Short mmCIF file of C-alpha atoms and ligand atoms in Angstrom, two decimals:
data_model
loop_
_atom_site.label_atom_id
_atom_site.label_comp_id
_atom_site.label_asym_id
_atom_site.label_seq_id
_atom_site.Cartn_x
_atom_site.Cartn_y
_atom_site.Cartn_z
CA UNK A 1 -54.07 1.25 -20.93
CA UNK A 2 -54.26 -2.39 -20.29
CA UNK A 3 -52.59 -1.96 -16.89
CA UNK A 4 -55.64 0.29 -15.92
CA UNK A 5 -58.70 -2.65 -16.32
CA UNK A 6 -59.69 -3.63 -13.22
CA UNK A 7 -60.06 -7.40 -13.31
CA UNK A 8 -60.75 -8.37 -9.55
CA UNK A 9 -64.13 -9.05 -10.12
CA UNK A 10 -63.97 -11.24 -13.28
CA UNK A 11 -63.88 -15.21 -13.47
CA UNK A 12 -62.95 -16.94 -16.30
CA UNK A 13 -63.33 -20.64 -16.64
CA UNK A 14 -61.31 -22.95 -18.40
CA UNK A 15 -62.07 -26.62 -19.16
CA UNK A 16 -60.86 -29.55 -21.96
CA UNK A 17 -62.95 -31.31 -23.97
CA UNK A 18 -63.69 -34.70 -21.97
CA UNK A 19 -65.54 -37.67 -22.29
CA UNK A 20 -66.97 -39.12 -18.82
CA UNK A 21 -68.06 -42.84 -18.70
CA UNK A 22 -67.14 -46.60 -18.52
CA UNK A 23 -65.31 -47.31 -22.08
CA UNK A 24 -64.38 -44.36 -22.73
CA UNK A 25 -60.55 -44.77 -22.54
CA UNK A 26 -61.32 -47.02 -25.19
CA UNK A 27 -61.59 -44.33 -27.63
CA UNK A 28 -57.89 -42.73 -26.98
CA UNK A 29 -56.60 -44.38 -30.16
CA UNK A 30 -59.18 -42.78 -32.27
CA UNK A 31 -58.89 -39.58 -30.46
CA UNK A 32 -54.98 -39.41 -31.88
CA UNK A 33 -55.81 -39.65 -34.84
CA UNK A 34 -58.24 -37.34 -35.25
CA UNK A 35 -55.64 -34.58 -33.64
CA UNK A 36 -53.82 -35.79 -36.32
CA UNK A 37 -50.78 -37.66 -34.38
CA UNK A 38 -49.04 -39.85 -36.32
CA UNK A 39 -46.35 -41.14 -33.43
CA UNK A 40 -47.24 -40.67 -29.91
CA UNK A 41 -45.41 -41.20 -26.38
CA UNK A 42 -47.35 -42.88 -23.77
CA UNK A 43 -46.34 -42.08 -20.32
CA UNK A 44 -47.33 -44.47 -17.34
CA UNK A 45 -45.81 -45.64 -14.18
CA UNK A 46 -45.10 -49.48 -13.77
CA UNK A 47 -48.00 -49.91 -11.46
CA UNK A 48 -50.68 -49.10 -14.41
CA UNK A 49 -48.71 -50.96 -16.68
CA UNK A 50 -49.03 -54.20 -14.23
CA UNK A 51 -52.81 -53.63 -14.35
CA UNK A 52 -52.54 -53.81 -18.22
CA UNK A 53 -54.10 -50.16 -18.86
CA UNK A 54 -51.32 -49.26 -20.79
CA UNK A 55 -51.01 -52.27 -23.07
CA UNK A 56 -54.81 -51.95 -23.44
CA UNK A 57 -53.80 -48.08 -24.22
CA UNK A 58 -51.21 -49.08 -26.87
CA UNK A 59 -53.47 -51.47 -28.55
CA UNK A 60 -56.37 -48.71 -29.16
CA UNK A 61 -53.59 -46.76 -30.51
CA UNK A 62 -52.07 -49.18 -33.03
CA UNK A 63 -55.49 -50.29 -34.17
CA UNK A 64 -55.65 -46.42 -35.34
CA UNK A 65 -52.91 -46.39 -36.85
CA UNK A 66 -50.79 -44.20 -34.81
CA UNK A 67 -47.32 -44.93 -33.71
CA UNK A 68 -46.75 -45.66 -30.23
CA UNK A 69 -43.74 -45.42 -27.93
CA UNK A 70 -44.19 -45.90 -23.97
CA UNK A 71 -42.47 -44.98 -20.86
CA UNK A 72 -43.27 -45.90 -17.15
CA UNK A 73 -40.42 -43.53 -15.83
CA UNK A 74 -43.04 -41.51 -13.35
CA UNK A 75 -41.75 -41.85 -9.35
CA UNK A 76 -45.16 -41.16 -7.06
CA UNK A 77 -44.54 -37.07 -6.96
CA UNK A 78 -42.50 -36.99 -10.00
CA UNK A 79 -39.19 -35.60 -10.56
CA UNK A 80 -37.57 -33.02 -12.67
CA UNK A 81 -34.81 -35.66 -13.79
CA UNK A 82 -37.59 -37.98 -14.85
CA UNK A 83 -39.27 -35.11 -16.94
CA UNK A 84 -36.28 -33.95 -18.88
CA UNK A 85 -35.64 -37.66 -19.75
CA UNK A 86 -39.30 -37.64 -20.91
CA UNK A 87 -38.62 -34.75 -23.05
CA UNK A 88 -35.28 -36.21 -24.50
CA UNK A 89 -36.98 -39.20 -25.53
CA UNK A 90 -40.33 -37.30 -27.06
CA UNK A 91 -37.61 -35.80 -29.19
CA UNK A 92 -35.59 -38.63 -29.90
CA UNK A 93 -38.29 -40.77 -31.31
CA UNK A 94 -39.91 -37.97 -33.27
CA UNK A 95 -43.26 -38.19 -31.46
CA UNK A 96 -46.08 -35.42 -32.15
CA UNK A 97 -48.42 -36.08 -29.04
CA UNK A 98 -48.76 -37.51 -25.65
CA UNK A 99 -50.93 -39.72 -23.91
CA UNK A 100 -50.48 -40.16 -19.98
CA UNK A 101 -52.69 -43.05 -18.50
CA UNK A 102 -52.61 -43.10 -15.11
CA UNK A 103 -52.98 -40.96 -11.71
CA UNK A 104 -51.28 -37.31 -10.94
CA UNK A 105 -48.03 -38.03 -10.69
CA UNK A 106 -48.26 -39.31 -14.55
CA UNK A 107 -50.16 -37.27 -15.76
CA UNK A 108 -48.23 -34.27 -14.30
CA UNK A 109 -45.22 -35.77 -15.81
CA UNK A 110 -46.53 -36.05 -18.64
CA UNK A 111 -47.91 -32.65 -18.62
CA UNK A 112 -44.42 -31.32 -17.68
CA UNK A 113 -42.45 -33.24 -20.95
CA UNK A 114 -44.47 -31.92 -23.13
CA UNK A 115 -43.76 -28.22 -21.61
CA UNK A 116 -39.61 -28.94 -21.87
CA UNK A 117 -40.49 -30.97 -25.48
CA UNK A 118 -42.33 -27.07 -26.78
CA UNK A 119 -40.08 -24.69 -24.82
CA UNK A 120 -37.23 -26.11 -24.71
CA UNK A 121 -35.61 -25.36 -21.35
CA UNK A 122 -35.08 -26.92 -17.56
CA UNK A 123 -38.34 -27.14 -16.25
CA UNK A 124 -37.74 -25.43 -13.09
CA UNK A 125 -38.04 -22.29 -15.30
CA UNK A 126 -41.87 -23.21 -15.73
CA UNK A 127 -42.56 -22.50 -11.65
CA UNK A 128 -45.69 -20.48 -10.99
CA UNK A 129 -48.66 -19.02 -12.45
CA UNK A 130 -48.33 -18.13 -16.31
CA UNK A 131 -45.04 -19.11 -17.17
CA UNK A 132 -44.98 -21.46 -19.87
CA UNK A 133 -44.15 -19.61 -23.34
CA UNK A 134 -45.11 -21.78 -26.11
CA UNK A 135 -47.99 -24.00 -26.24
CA UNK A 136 -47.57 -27.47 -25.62
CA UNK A 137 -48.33 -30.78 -27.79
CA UNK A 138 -51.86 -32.39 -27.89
CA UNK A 139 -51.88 -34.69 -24.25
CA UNK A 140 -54.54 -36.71 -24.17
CA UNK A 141 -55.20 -37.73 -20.25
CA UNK A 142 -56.74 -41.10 -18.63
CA UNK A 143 -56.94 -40.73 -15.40
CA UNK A 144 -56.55 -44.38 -13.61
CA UNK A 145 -57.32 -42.45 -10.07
CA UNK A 146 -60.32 -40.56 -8.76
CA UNK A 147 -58.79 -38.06 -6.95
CA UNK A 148 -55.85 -35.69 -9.07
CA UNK A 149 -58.14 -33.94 -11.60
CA UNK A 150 -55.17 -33.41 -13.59
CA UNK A 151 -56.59 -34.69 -16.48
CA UNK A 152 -59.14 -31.06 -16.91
CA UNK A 153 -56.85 -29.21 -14.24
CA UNK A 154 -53.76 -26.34 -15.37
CA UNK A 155 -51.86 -27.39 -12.75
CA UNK A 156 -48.76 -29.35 -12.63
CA UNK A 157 -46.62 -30.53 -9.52
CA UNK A 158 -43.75 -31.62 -9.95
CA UNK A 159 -40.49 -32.11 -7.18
CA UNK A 160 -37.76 -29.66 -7.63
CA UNK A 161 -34.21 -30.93 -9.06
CA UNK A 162 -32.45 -29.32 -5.94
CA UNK A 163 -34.42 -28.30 -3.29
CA UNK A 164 -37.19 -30.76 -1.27
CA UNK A 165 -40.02 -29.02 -2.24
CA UNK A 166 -42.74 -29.39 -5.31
CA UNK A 167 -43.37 -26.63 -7.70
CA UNK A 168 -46.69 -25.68 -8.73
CA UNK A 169 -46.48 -24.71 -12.68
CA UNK A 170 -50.28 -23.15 -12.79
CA UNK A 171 -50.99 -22.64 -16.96
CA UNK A 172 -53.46 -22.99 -19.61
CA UNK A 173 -50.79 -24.10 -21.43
CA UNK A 174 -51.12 -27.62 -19.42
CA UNK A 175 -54.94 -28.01 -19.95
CA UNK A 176 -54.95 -31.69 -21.59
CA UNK A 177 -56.57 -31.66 -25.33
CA UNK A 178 -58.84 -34.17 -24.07
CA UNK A 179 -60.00 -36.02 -21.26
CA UNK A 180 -60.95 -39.40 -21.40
CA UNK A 181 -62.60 -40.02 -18.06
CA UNK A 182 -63.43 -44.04 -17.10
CA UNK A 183 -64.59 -45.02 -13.98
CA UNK A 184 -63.88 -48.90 -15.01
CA UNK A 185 -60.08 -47.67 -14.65
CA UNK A 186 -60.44 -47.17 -10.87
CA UNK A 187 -61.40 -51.07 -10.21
CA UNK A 188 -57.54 -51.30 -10.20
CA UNK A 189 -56.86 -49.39 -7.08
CA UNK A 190 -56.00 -50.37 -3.69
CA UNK A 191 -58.45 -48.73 -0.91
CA UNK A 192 -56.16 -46.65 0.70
CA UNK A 193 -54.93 -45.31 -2.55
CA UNK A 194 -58.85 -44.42 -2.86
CA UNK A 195 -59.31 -42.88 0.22
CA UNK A 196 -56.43 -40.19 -0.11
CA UNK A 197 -57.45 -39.77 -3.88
CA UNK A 198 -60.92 -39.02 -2.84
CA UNK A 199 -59.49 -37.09 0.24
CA UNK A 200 -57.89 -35.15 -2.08
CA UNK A 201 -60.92 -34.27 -4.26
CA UNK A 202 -62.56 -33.80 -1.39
CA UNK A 203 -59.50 -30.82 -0.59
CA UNK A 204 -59.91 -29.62 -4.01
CA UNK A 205 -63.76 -29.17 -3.71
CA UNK A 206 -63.42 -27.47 0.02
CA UNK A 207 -60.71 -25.09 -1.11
CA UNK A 208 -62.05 -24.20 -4.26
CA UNK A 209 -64.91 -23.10 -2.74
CA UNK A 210 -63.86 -20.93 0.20
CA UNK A 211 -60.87 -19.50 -2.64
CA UNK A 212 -61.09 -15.93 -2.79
CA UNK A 213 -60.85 -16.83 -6.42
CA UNK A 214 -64.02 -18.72 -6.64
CA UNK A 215 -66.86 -17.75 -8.05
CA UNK A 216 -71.07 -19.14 -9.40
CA UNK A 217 -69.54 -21.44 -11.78
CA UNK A 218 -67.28 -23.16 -9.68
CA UNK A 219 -69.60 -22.92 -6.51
CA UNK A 220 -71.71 -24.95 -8.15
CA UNK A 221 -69.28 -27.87 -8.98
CA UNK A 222 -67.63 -27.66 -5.38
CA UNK A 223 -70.54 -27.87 -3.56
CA UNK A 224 -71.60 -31.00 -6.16
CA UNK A 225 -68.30 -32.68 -5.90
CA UNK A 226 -68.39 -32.15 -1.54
CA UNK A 227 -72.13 -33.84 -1.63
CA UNK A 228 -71.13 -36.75 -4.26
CA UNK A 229 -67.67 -37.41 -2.34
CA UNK A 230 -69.34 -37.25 0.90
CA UNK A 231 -71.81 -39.77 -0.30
CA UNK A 232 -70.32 -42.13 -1.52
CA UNK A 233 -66.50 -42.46 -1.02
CA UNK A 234 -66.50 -44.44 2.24
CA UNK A 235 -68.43 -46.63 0.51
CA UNK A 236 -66.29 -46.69 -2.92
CA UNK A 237 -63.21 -47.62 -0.08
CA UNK A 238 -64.87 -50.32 1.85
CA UNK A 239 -66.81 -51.81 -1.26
CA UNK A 240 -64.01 -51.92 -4.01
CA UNK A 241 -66.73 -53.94 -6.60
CA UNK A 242 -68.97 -51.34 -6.04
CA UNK A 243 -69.30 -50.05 -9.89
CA UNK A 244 -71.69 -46.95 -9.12
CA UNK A 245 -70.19 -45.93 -6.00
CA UNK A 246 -66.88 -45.50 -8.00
CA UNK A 247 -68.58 -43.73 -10.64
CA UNK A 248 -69.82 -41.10 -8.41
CA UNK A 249 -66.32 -40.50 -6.15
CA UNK A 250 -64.94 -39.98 -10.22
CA UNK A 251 -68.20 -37.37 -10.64
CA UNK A 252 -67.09 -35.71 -7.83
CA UNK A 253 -63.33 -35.89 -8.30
CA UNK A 254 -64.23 -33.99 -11.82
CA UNK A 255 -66.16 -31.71 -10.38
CA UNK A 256 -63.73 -30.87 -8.00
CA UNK A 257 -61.06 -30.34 -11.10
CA UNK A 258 -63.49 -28.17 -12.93
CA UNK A 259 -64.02 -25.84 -9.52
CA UNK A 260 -60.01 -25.71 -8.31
CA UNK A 261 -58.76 -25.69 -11.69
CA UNK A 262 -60.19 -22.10 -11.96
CA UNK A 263 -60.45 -20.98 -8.68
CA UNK A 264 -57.38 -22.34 -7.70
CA UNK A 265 -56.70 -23.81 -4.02
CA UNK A 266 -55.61 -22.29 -0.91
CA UNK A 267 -53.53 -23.05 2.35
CA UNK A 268 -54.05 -26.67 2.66
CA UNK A 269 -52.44 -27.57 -0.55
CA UNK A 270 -49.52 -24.72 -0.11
CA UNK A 271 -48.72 -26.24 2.99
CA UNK A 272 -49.47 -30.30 1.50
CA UNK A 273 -46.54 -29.47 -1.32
CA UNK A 274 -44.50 -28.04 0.92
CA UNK A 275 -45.02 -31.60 3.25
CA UNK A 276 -44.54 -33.65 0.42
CA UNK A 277 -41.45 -32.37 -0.84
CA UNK A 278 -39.78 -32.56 2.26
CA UNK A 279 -41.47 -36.29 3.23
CA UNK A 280 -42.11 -37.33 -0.27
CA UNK A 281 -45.73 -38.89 1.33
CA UNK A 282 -48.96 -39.34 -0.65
CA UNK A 283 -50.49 -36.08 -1.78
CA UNK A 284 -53.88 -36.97 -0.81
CA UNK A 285 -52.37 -38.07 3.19
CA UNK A 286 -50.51 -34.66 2.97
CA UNK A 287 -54.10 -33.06 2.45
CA UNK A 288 -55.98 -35.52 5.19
CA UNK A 289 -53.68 -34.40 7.70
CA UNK A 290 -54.00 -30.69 7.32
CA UNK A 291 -57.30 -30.22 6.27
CA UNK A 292 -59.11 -29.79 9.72
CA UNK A 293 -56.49 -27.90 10.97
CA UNK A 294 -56.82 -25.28 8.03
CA UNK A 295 -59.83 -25.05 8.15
CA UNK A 296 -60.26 -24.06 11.78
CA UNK A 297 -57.30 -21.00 11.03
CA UNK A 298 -59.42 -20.28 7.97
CA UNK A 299 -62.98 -19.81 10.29
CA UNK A 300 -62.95 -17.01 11.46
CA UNK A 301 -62.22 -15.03 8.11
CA UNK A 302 -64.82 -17.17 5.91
CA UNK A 303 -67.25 -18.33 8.67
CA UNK A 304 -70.20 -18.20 6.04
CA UNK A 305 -68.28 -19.96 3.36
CA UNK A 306 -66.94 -22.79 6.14
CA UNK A 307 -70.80 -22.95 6.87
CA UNK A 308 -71.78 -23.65 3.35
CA UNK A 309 -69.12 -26.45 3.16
CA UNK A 310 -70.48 -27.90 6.59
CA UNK A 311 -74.03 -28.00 4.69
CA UNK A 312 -72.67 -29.75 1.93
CA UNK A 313 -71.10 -32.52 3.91
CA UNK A 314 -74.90 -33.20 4.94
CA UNK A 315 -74.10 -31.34 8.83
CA UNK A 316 -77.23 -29.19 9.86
CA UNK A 317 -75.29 -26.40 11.12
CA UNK A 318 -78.26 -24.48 11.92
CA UNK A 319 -78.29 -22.42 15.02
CA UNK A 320 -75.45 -23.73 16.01
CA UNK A 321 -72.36 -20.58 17.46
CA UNK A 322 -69.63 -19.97 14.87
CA UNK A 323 -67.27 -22.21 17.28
CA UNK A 324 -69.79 -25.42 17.89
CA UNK A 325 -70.36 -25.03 13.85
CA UNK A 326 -66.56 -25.01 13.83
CA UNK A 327 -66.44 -28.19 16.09
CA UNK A 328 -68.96 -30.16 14.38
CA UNK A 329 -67.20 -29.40 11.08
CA UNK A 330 -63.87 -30.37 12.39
CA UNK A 331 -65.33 -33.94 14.23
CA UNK A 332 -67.28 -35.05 11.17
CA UNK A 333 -63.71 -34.26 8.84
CA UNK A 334 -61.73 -36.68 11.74
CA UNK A 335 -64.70 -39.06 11.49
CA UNK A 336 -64.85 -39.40 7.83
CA UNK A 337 -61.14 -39.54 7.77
CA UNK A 338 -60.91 -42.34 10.10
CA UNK A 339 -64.10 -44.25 8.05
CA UNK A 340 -61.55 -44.73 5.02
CA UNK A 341 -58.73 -45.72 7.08
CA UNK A 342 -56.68 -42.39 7.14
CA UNK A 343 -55.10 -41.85 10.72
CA UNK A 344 -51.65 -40.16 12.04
CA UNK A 345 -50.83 -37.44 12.85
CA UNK A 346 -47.89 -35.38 10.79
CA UNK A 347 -45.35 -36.60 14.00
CA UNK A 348 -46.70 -39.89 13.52
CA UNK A 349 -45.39 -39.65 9.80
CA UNK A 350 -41.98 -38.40 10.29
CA UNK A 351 -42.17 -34.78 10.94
CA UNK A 352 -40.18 -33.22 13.34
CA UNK A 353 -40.75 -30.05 15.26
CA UNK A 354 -37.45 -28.84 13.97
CA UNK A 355 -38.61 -29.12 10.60
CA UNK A 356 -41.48 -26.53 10.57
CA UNK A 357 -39.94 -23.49 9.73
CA UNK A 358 -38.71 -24.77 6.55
CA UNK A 359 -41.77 -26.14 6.01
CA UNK A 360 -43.60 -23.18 6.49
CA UNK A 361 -41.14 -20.86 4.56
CA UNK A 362 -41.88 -23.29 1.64
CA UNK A 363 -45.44 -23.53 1.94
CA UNK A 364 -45.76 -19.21 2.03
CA UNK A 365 -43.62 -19.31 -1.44
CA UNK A 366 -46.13 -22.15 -3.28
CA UNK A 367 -49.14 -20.21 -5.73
CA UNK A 368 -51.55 -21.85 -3.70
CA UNK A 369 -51.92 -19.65 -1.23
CA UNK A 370 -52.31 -16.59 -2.52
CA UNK A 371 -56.21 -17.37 -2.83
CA UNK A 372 -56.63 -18.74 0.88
CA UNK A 373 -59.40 -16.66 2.21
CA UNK A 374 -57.34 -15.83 5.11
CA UNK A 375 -53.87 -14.47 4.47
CA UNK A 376 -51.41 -16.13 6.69
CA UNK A 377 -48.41 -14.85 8.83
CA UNK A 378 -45.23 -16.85 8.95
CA UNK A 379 -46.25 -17.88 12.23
CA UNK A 380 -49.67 -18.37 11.29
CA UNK A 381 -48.28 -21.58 9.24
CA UNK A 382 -45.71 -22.46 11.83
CA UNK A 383 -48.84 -22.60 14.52
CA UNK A 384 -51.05 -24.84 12.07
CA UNK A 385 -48.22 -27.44 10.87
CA UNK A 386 -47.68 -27.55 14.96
CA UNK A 387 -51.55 -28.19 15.63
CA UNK A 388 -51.39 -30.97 13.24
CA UNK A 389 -48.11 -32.58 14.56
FE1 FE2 B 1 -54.57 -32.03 -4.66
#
């Protein structure tokens, strides 16, 4: 009976609790508590821990009350080995809860121990959409980048233990218990680190939007997060002591969780995982390479959509032929690109003709692009990687 309710047309929409504002990781100590942790595991990566967000995270905790213990085992696109180790030492010290302070890889990591810590097995077996049996233990996420969204998100990446590609676990089961969302923790960045951070938000919002998984509640916070990210992330880059301008890219970057998170991602992203696992690059470079490119193979199936996006990034579109629309999308994406200091090309980077049809087989096996509004040939992805070379 089940198997006979049609579900294509229905959304659902699922979103943690979060707090949004300077201070607010402040009140992660308190938060544990009142989940009712008694002894936690922080995870971090040494670069957050140099910028003293973890100690600051550790204090809030102990002035609780709760028990603390810390790791800063997280590689940039995290590993499987580090995650199991994760796991082993959740259980070894007894801990109830995580908190993860710092950008995606972390908080993916952390997302991913506390998947092995419930359920017990290698977390390869997690891969996919809906695969993660038994709930996992309260994570509370800081995000320290404005970008990832995996502190609202049910996505984790993480690299596969034996093959160079990243699996995408897609669950509720990895929505955080709470968000704790502080611009202030951005001021720590480097510029390029916030220009493929807000790249990538900027990704999320684009792909969440033309997903032919999207729907009114995430149109709305794509179309937000491509205006707010437009507006203001060159800025955030070229003006690191620019407190509002920060605050906004983070706005956006949320927004942009709250719309992909549910309406999931598409071809730029399949094909980004499938680059980063073989190059082990930034995610949010992976994206600015790619993203033009995709969206000129995704045109002509989702020219209204494409439009609406073009609108959004403040381009008056109208009038203009599907193909000059097309052109003027694709200039402005190269222009804003270069504004934050993103250039290359994927050659430029390391990747070799030879290596495309791997890529591409890898990239048509990742959950992301089953919602691309255009469904893609092998060739198809071959073509695209080879446009962007
Ligand atoms: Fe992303």
């Amino acid at each position: 009976m089940q198997d006979e309710i049609d579900v294509s047309g229905l959304r659902k929409f699922v979103a943690p609790e979060f707090v949004f504002g300077g201070g607010s990781r402040n009140l992660a100590g308190r938060y544990a508590r009142n989940l009712g942790l008694s002894r936690i595991l922080v995870v971090s990566d040494p670069g957050v821990a140099a910028a003293g967000w973890l100690d600051e995270t550790l204090s809030t905790a102990a002035a609780a009350g709760v028990e603390a213990v810390a790791t800063t085992e997280v590689s940039p696109n995290p590993r499987a080995a580090e995650v199991m180790r994760g796991a082993a030492l959740y259980a070894a010290e007894r801990c109830d809860g995580i908190i993860a302070i710092g950008g995606g890889s972390v908080m993916d990591c952390a997302k991913g121990i506390g998947i092995v810590a419930s359920n017990h097995r290698p977390i390869e077996d997690f891969e996919g959409v809906d695969a993660v049996g038994r709930p996992c233990p309260p994570l509370i996420c800081i995000p320290t980048t404005a970008g990832t969204s995996a502190d609202v998100s049910q996505f984790a990446i993480i690299r596969h233990p034996s093959e160079p590609v990243k699996m995408a676990i897609i669950s509720k089961a990895v929505v955080p218990d709470l968000a704790l969302i502080d611009p202030e923790t951005t001021a720590s960045m480097p510029p390029f680190l916030t220009a493929c951070t807000g790249i990538d938000a900027l990704v999320h919002a684009i792909e969440a939007f033309a997903s032919v998984a999207s729907g009114p509640l995430t149109d709305m916070h794509a179309l937000a997060a491509i205006r707010l990210i437009r507006e203001n992330l060159a800025g955030a880059v070229a003006s690191p002591a620019d407190a509002a301008r920060r605050e906004a890219v983070m706005m956006g970057s949320l927004q942009a969780g709250l719309a992909f998170s549910n309406a999931s991602l598409g071809a730029v992203h399949a094909m980004a995982h499938s680059l980063g696992g073989l190059l082990d690059l930034p995610h949010g470079q992976c994206n600015a390479l790619l993203l033009e490119h995709v969206l000129a193979y995704n045109f002509p199936a989702a020219e209204d959509r494409c439009r609406r996006i073009g609108e959004a990034l403040g381009l008056d579109l109208r009038g203009l032929s599907g193909p000059r629309a097309l052109s003027r999308i694709f200039g402005f994406i190269q222009d804003l690109k270069r504004e934050v200091g993103i250039s290359g090309t994927l050659a430029s980077c390391g990747v070799k003709r030879s290596d495309i049809p791997d890529l591409a087989d890898y990239a048509l096996a990742d959950a992301c692009i089953v919602t691309n509004p255009r469904r893609p040939s092998r060739g198809d992805i071959e073509t695209v990687y080879a446009e962007a070379l």
